[in-house]
């Protein structure tokens, strides 16, 4: 059936949340989550879900909730040392472009494209809805903005190791 397309997000109603639970084989928890909208279910931590549903179903529900919803990415401008979090509530190319524009103090309408540069060859991939929904959560990127001839901007996300923000700052404080 069409249930594999059923998704849950922060704007899901109580009814849509119940439908998602059924479609994802969590029907035994319908009464437990009867008053939950999407935002309520998505706010639950892994620990909360394990306490409510037991370890196997709690972990499965946590993973199902996170698989295609709410992505967090960390961005850093090339000349900065601090990363900024971007929270994608309904991961899409439009939401990513709008939130990137806000972080970069650009007009959302001025962003003509968002591309990801992948190592080791520097291949640039257009970040469309499908690409964004299949990204790992909590990826780190250094951002480059390139102005085009029409006054618009292309935003290039260059992949970074997740350890940069943790170790790059600490190593400078140890030298006296």
PDB file of C-alpha atoms in Angstrom:
ATOM      1  CA  UNK A   1       0.000   0.000   0.000  1.00  0.00           C
ATOM      2  CA  UNK A   2       0.876   3.676   0.195  1.00  0.00           C
ATOM      3  CA  UNK A   3       1.799   3.551   3.884  1.00  0.00           C
ATOM      4  CA  UNK A   4       5.536   3.744   3.191  1.00  0.00           C
ATOM      5  CA  UNK A   5       4.997   7.369   2.101  1.00  0.00           C
ATOM      6  CA  UNK A   6       3.301   8.247   5.403  1.00  0.00           C
ATOM      7  CA  UNK A   7       5.610  10.517   7.325  1.00  0.00           C
ATOM      8  CA  UNK A   8       5.448  12.200  10.683  1.00  0.00           C
ATOM      9  CA  UNK A   9       6.702  15.713  11.346  1.00  0.00           C
ATOM     10  CA  UNK A  10       6.315  18.506  13.879  1.00  0.00           C
ATOM     11  CA  UNK A  11       3.125  19.730  12.182  1.00  0.00           C
ATOM     12  CA  UNK A  12       1.397  16.304  12.214  1.00  0.00           C
ATOM     13  CA  UNK A  13      -2.026  16.300  13.884  1.00  0.00           C
ATOM     14  CA  UNK A  14      -3.085  13.765  16.528  1.00  0.00           C
ATOM     15  CA  UNK A  15      -4.897  11.786  13.782  1.00  0.00           C
ATOM     16  CA  UNK A  16      -1.833  11.815  11.490  1.00  0.00           C
ATOM     17  CA  UNK A  17       0.320  10.687  14.430  1.00  0.00           C
ATOM     18  CA  UNK A  18      -2.074   7.785  15.095  1.00  0.00           C
ATOM     19  CA  UNK A  19      -1.979   6.856  11.387  1.00  0.00           C
ATOM     20  CA  UNK A  20       1.841   6.935  11.477  1.00  0.00           C
ATOM     21  CA  UNK A  21       1.891   4.654  14.548  1.00  0.00           C
ATOM     22  CA  UNK A  22      -0.354   2.137  12.756  1.00  0.00           C
ATOM     23  CA  UNK A  23       1.593   2.302   9.481  1.00  0.00           C
ATOM     24  CA  UNK A  24       4.859   1.661  11.324  1.00  0.00           C
ATOM     25  CA  UNK A  25       3.633  -1.313  13.377  1.00  0.00           C
ATOM     26  CA  UNK A  26       3.192   0.577  16.666  1.00  0.00           C
ATOM     27  CA  UNK A  27      -0.567  -0.076  16.870  1.00  0.00           C
ATOM     28  CA  UNK A  28      -0.282  -1.451  20.419  1.00  0.00           C
ATOM     29  CA  UNK A  29       0.689   2.077  21.558  1.00  0.00           C
ATOM     30  CA  UNK A  30      -2.290   3.944  20.036  1.00  0.00           C
ATOM     31  CA  UNK A  31      -3.961   4.447  23.437  1.00  0.00           C
ATOM     32  CA  UNK A  32      -0.674   5.503  25.086  1.00  0.00           C
ATOM     33  CA  UNK A  33      -0.089   8.222  22.470  1.00  0.00           C
ATOM     34  CA  UNK A  34      -3.766   9.115  21.795  1.00  0.00           C
ATOM     35  CA  UNK A  35      -3.295  12.779  22.756  1.00  0.00           C
ATOM     36  CA  UNK A  36       0.076  13.192  21.029  1.00  0.00           C
ATOM     37  CA  UNK A  37       0.568  15.355  17.960  1.00  0.00           C
ATOM     38  CA  UNK A  38       3.714  14.964  15.852  1.00  0.00           C
ATOM     39  CA  UNK A  39       5.625  17.586  17.816  1.00  0.00           C
ATOM     40  CA  UNK A  40       4.892  15.772  21.111  1.00  0.00           C
ATOM     41  CA  UNK A  41       6.082  12.392  19.839  1.00  0.00           C
ATOM     42  CA  UNK A  42       9.204  13.883  18.268  1.00  0.00           C
ATOM     43  CA  UNK A  43      10.208  15.626  21.498  1.00  0.00           C
ATOM     44  CA  UNK A  44      10.538  12.286  23.272  1.00  0.00           C
ATOM     45  CA  UNK A  45      14.114  11.182  23.837  1.00  0.00           C
ATOM     46  CA  UNK A  46      15.401   7.692  23.150  1.00  0.00           C
ATOM     47  CA  UNK A  47      15.340   7.097  26.919  1.00  0.00           C
ATOM     48  CA  UNK A  48      11.700   8.303  27.160  1.00  0.00           C
ATOM     49  CA  UNK A  49      10.601   5.959  24.371  1.00  0.00           C
ATOM     50  CA  UNK A  50      12.412   2.983  25.932  1.00  0.00           C
ATOM     51  CA  UNK A  51      10.711   3.714  29.283  1.00  0.00           C
ATOM     52  CA  UNK A  52       7.288   4.004  27.623  1.00  0.00           C
ATOM     53  CA  UNK A  53       7.515   1.138  25.096  1.00  0.00           C
ATOM     54  CA  UNK A  54      10.286  -1.152  26.370  1.00  0.00           C
ATOM     55  CA  UNK A  55      13.750  -1.502  24.832  1.00  0.00           C
ATOM     56  CA  UNK A  56      13.015  -3.190  21.460  1.00  0.00           C
ATOM     57  CA  UNK A  57       9.996  -1.063  20.467  1.00  0.00           C
ATOM     58  CA  UNK A  58      11.372   2.097  22.089  1.00  0.00           C
ATOM     59  CA  UNK A  59      14.583   1.895  20.078  1.00  0.00           C
ATOM     60  CA  UNK A  60      12.664   0.973  16.911  1.00  0.00           C
ATOM     61  CA  UNK A  61      10.280   3.919  17.377  1.00  0.00           C
ATOM     62  CA  UNK A  62      13.133   6.326  18.106  1.00  0.00           C
ATOM     63  CA  UNK A  63      14.923   5.234  14.917  1.00  0.00           C
ATOM     64  CA  UNK A  64      11.700   5.396  12.867  1.00  0.00           C
ATOM     65  CA  UNK A  65      10.979   8.923  14.118  1.00  0.00           C
ATOM     66  CA  UNK A  66      14.482  10.108  13.292  1.00  0.00           C
ATOM     67  CA  UNK A  67      14.942   8.301   9.975  1.00  0.00           C
ATOM     68  CA  UNK A  68      13.210  10.848   7.742  1.00  0.00           C
ATOM     69  CA  UNK A  69      12.362  13.674  10.064  1.00  0.00           C
ATOM     70  CA  UNK A  70      14.022  16.492  11.932  1.00  0.00           C
ATOM     71  CA  UNK A  71      17.613  16.725  10.789  1.00  0.00           C
ATOM     72  CA  UNK A  72      20.204  18.836  12.540  1.00  0.00           C
ATOM     73  CA  UNK A  73      23.206  20.083  10.601  1.00  0.00           C
ATOM     74  CA  UNK A  74      26.073  22.176  11.869  1.00  0.00           C
ATOM     75  CA  UNK A  75      27.544  24.905   9.690  1.00  0.00           C
ATOM     76  CA  UNK A  76      30.593  27.102  10.026  1.00  0.00           C
ATOM     77  CA  UNK A  77      31.694  29.940   7.763  1.00  0.00           C
ATOM     78  CA  UNK A  78      35.193  29.411   6.370  1.00  0.00           C
ATOM     79  CA  UNK A  79      36.700  32.200   8.479  1.00  0.00           C
ATOM     80  CA  UNK A  80      34.900  31.232  11.718  1.00  0.00           C
ATOM     81  CA  UNK A  81      35.774  28.656  14.367  1.00  0.00           C
ATOM     82  CA  UNK A  82      32.299  28.215  15.833  1.00  0.00           C
ATOM     83  CA  UNK A  83      29.560  26.047  14.339  1.00  0.00           C
ATOM     84  CA  UNK A  84      25.892  27.058  14.194  1.00  0.00           C
ATOM     85  CA  UNK A  85      23.059  24.515  14.380  1.00  0.00           C
ATOM     86  CA  UNK A  86      20.365  24.425  11.725  1.00  0.00           C
ATOM     87  CA  UNK A  87      17.260  22.432  12.666  1.00  0.00           C
ATOM     88  CA  UNK A  88      15.274  21.103   9.711  1.00  0.00           C
ATOM     89  CA  UNK A  89      11.790  20.289  10.994  1.00  0.00           C
ATOM     90  CA  UNK A  90      10.554  18.938   7.660  1.00  0.00           C
ATOM     91  CA  UNK A  91      13.792  18.248   5.764  1.00  0.00           C
ATOM     92  CA  UNK A  92      13.472  19.800   2.308  1.00  0.00           C
ATOM     93  CA  UNK A  93      15.568  21.823  -0.108  1.00  0.00           C
ATOM     94  CA  UNK A  94      13.367  24.901   0.431  1.00  0.00           C
ATOM     95  CA  UNK A  95      13.641  24.721   4.232  1.00  0.00           C
ATOM     96  CA  UNK A  96      17.411  24.203   4.059  1.00  0.00           C
ATOM     97  CA  UNK A  97      17.886  27.152   1.666  1.00  0.00           C
ATOM     98  CA  UNK A  98      15.676  29.438   3.782  1.00  0.00           C
ATOM     99  CA  UNK A  99      17.390  28.547   7.073  1.00  0.00           C
ATOM    100  CA  UNK A 100      20.864  28.819   5.531  1.00  0.00           C
ATOM    101  CA  UNK A 101      19.953  32.244   4.136  1.00  0.00           C
ATOM    102  CA  UNK A 102      18.800  33.384   7.586  1.00  0.00           C
ATOM    103  CA  UNK A 103      22.043  32.199   9.218  1.00  0.00           C
ATOM    104  CA  UNK A 104      24.071  33.948   6.515  1.00  0.00           C
ATOM    105  CA  UNK A 105      22.011  37.181   6.661  1.00  0.00           C
ATOM    106  CA  UNK A 106      20.861  36.725   3.057  1.00  0.00           C
ATOM    107  CA  UNK A 107      17.377  37.091   1.638  1.00  0.00           C
ATOM    108  CA  UNK A 108      15.908  33.573   1.196  1.00  0.00           C
ATOM    109  CA  UNK A 109      14.912  34.497  -2.366  1.00  0.00           C
ATOM    110  CA  UNK A 110      18.562  35.288  -3.188  1.00  0.00           C
ATOM    111  CA  UNK A 111      19.692  31.672  -2.662  1.00  0.00           C
ATOM    112  CA  UNK A 112      19.770  30.101  -6.118  1.00  0.00           C
ATOM    113  CA  UNK A 113      21.169  26.705  -5.043  1.00  0.00           C
ATOM    114  CA  UNK A 114      22.550  24.676  -2.168  1.00  0.00           C
ATOM    115  CA  UNK A 115      25.154  22.076  -3.107  1.00  0.00           C
ATOM    116  CA  UNK A 116      27.200  19.612  -1.095  1.00  0.00           C
ATOM    117  CA  UNK A 117      30.857  19.126  -1.936  1.00  0.00           C
ATOM    118  CA  UNK A 118      31.848  15.557  -1.180  1.00  0.00           C
ATOM    119  CA  UNK A 119      35.396  14.404  -0.474  1.00  0.00           C
ATOM    120  CA  UNK A 120      37.791  13.223  -1.695  1.00  0.00           C
ATOM    121  CA  UNK A 121      37.184  14.523  -5.243  1.00  0.00           C
ATOM    122  CA  UNK A 122      35.173  17.674  -4.506  1.00  0.00           C
ATOM    123  CA  UNK A 123      32.135  16.459  -6.446  1.00  0.00           C
ATOM    124  CA  UNK A 124      29.297  18.996  -6.076  1.00  0.00           C
ATOM    125  CA  UNK A 125      25.838  17.462  -5.598  1.00  0.00           C
ATOM    126  CA  UNK A 126      22.619  19.516  -5.687  1.00  0.00           C
ATOM    127  CA  UNK A 127      20.822  19.063  -2.374  1.00  0.00           C
ATOM    128  CA  UNK A 128      17.238  18.226  -3.352  1.00  0.00           C
ATOM    129  CA  UNK A 129      14.503  16.969  -0.997  1.00  0.00           C
ATOM    130  CA  UNK A 130      15.444  13.308  -1.406  1.00  0.00           C
ATOM    131  CA  UNK A 131      19.144  13.985  -0.793  1.00  0.00           C
ATOM    132  CA  UNK A 132      18.378  15.961   2.385  1.00  0.00           C
ATOM    133  CA  UNK A 133      15.943  13.381   3.760  1.00  0.00           C
ATOM    134  CA  UNK A 134      18.601  10.688   3.368  1.00  0.00           C
ATOM    135  CA  UNK A 135      21.419  12.650   5.050  1.00  0.00           C
ATOM    136  CA  UNK A 136      22.792  11.461   8.362  1.00  0.00           C
ATOM    137  CA  UNK A 137      21.666  13.543  11.311  1.00  0.00           C
ATOM    138  CA  UNK A 138      24.162  15.968  12.871  1.00  0.00           C
ATOM    139  CA  UNK A 139      26.569  16.337   9.958  1.00  0.00           C
ATOM    140  CA  UNK A 140      29.121  19.182   9.996  1.00  0.00           C
ATOM    141  CA  UNK A 141      29.886  21.505   7.085  1.00  0.00           C
ATOM    142  CA  UNK A 142      32.060  24.513   6.344  1.00  0.00           C
ATOM    143  CA  UNK A 143      30.061  26.938   4.214  1.00  0.00           C
ATOM    144  CA  UNK A 144      31.174  28.911   1.187  1.00  0.00           C
ATOM    145  CA  UNK A 145      28.857  31.372  -0.543  1.00  0.00           C
ATOM    146  CA  UNK A 146      29.422  32.128  -4.213  1.00  0.00           C
ATOM    147  CA  UNK A 147      27.677  35.103  -5.793  1.00  0.00           C
ATOM    148  CA  UNK A 148      26.416  34.454  -9.320  1.00  0.00           C
ATOM    149  CA  UNK A 149      26.092  36.956 -12.187  1.00  0.00           C
ATOM    150  CA  UNK A 150      22.418  37.672 -11.320  1.00  0.00           C
ATOM    151  CA  UNK A 151      23.151  38.713  -7.718  1.00  0.00           C
ATOM    152  CA  UNK A 152      21.961  35.363  -6.343  1.00  0.00           C
ATOM    153  CA  UNK A 153      23.999  33.044  -4.184  1.00  0.00           C
ATOM    154  CA  UNK A 154      25.027  29.427  -4.403  1.00  0.00           C
ATOM    155  CA  UNK A 155      25.770  27.948  -0.997  1.00  0.00           C
ATOM    156  CA  UNK A 156      28.399  25.198  -0.959  1.00  0.00           C
ATOM    157  CA  UNK A 157      28.450  22.833   2.031  1.00  0.00           C
ATOM    158  CA  UNK A 158      31.874  21.240   2.398  1.00  0.00           C
ATOM    159  CA  UNK A 159      31.845  18.055   4.467  1.00  0.00           C
ATOM    160  CA  UNK A 160      33.778  18.137   7.715  1.00  0.00           C
ATOM    161  CA  UNK A 161      34.589  15.509  10.276  1.00  0.00           C
ATOM    162  CA  UNK A 162      32.283  15.783  13.307  1.00  0.00           C
ATOM    163  CA  UNK A 163      35.359  16.048  15.556  1.00  0.00           C
ATOM    164  CA  UNK A 164      36.494  19.469  14.297  1.00  0.00           C
ATOM    165  CA  UNK A 165      34.324  21.476  16.676  1.00  0.00           C
ATOM    166  CA  UNK A 166      35.274  19.316  19.656  1.00  0.00           C
ATOM    167  CA  UNK A 167      39.020  18.901  19.199  1.00  0.00           C
ATOM    168  CA  UNK A 168      40.048  21.908  17.123  1.00  0.00           C
ATOM    169  CA  UNK A 169      39.216  24.357  19.881  1.00  0.00           C
ATOM    170  CA  UNK A 170      40.667  22.373  22.812  1.00  0.00           C
ATOM    171  CA  UNK A 171      44.097  21.843  21.263  1.00  0.00           C
ATOM    172  CA  UNK A 172      44.816  25.600  21.252  1.00  0.00           C
ATOM    173  CA  UNK A 173      44.244  26.030  25.010  1.00  0.00           C
ATOM    174  CA  UNK A 174      46.833  23.453  26.087  1.00  0.00           C
ATOM    175  CA  UNK A 175      49.896  25.348  24.779  1.00  0.00           C
ATOM    176  CA  UNK A 176      51.314  27.916  27.219  1.00  0.00           C
TER     177      UNK A 176
END
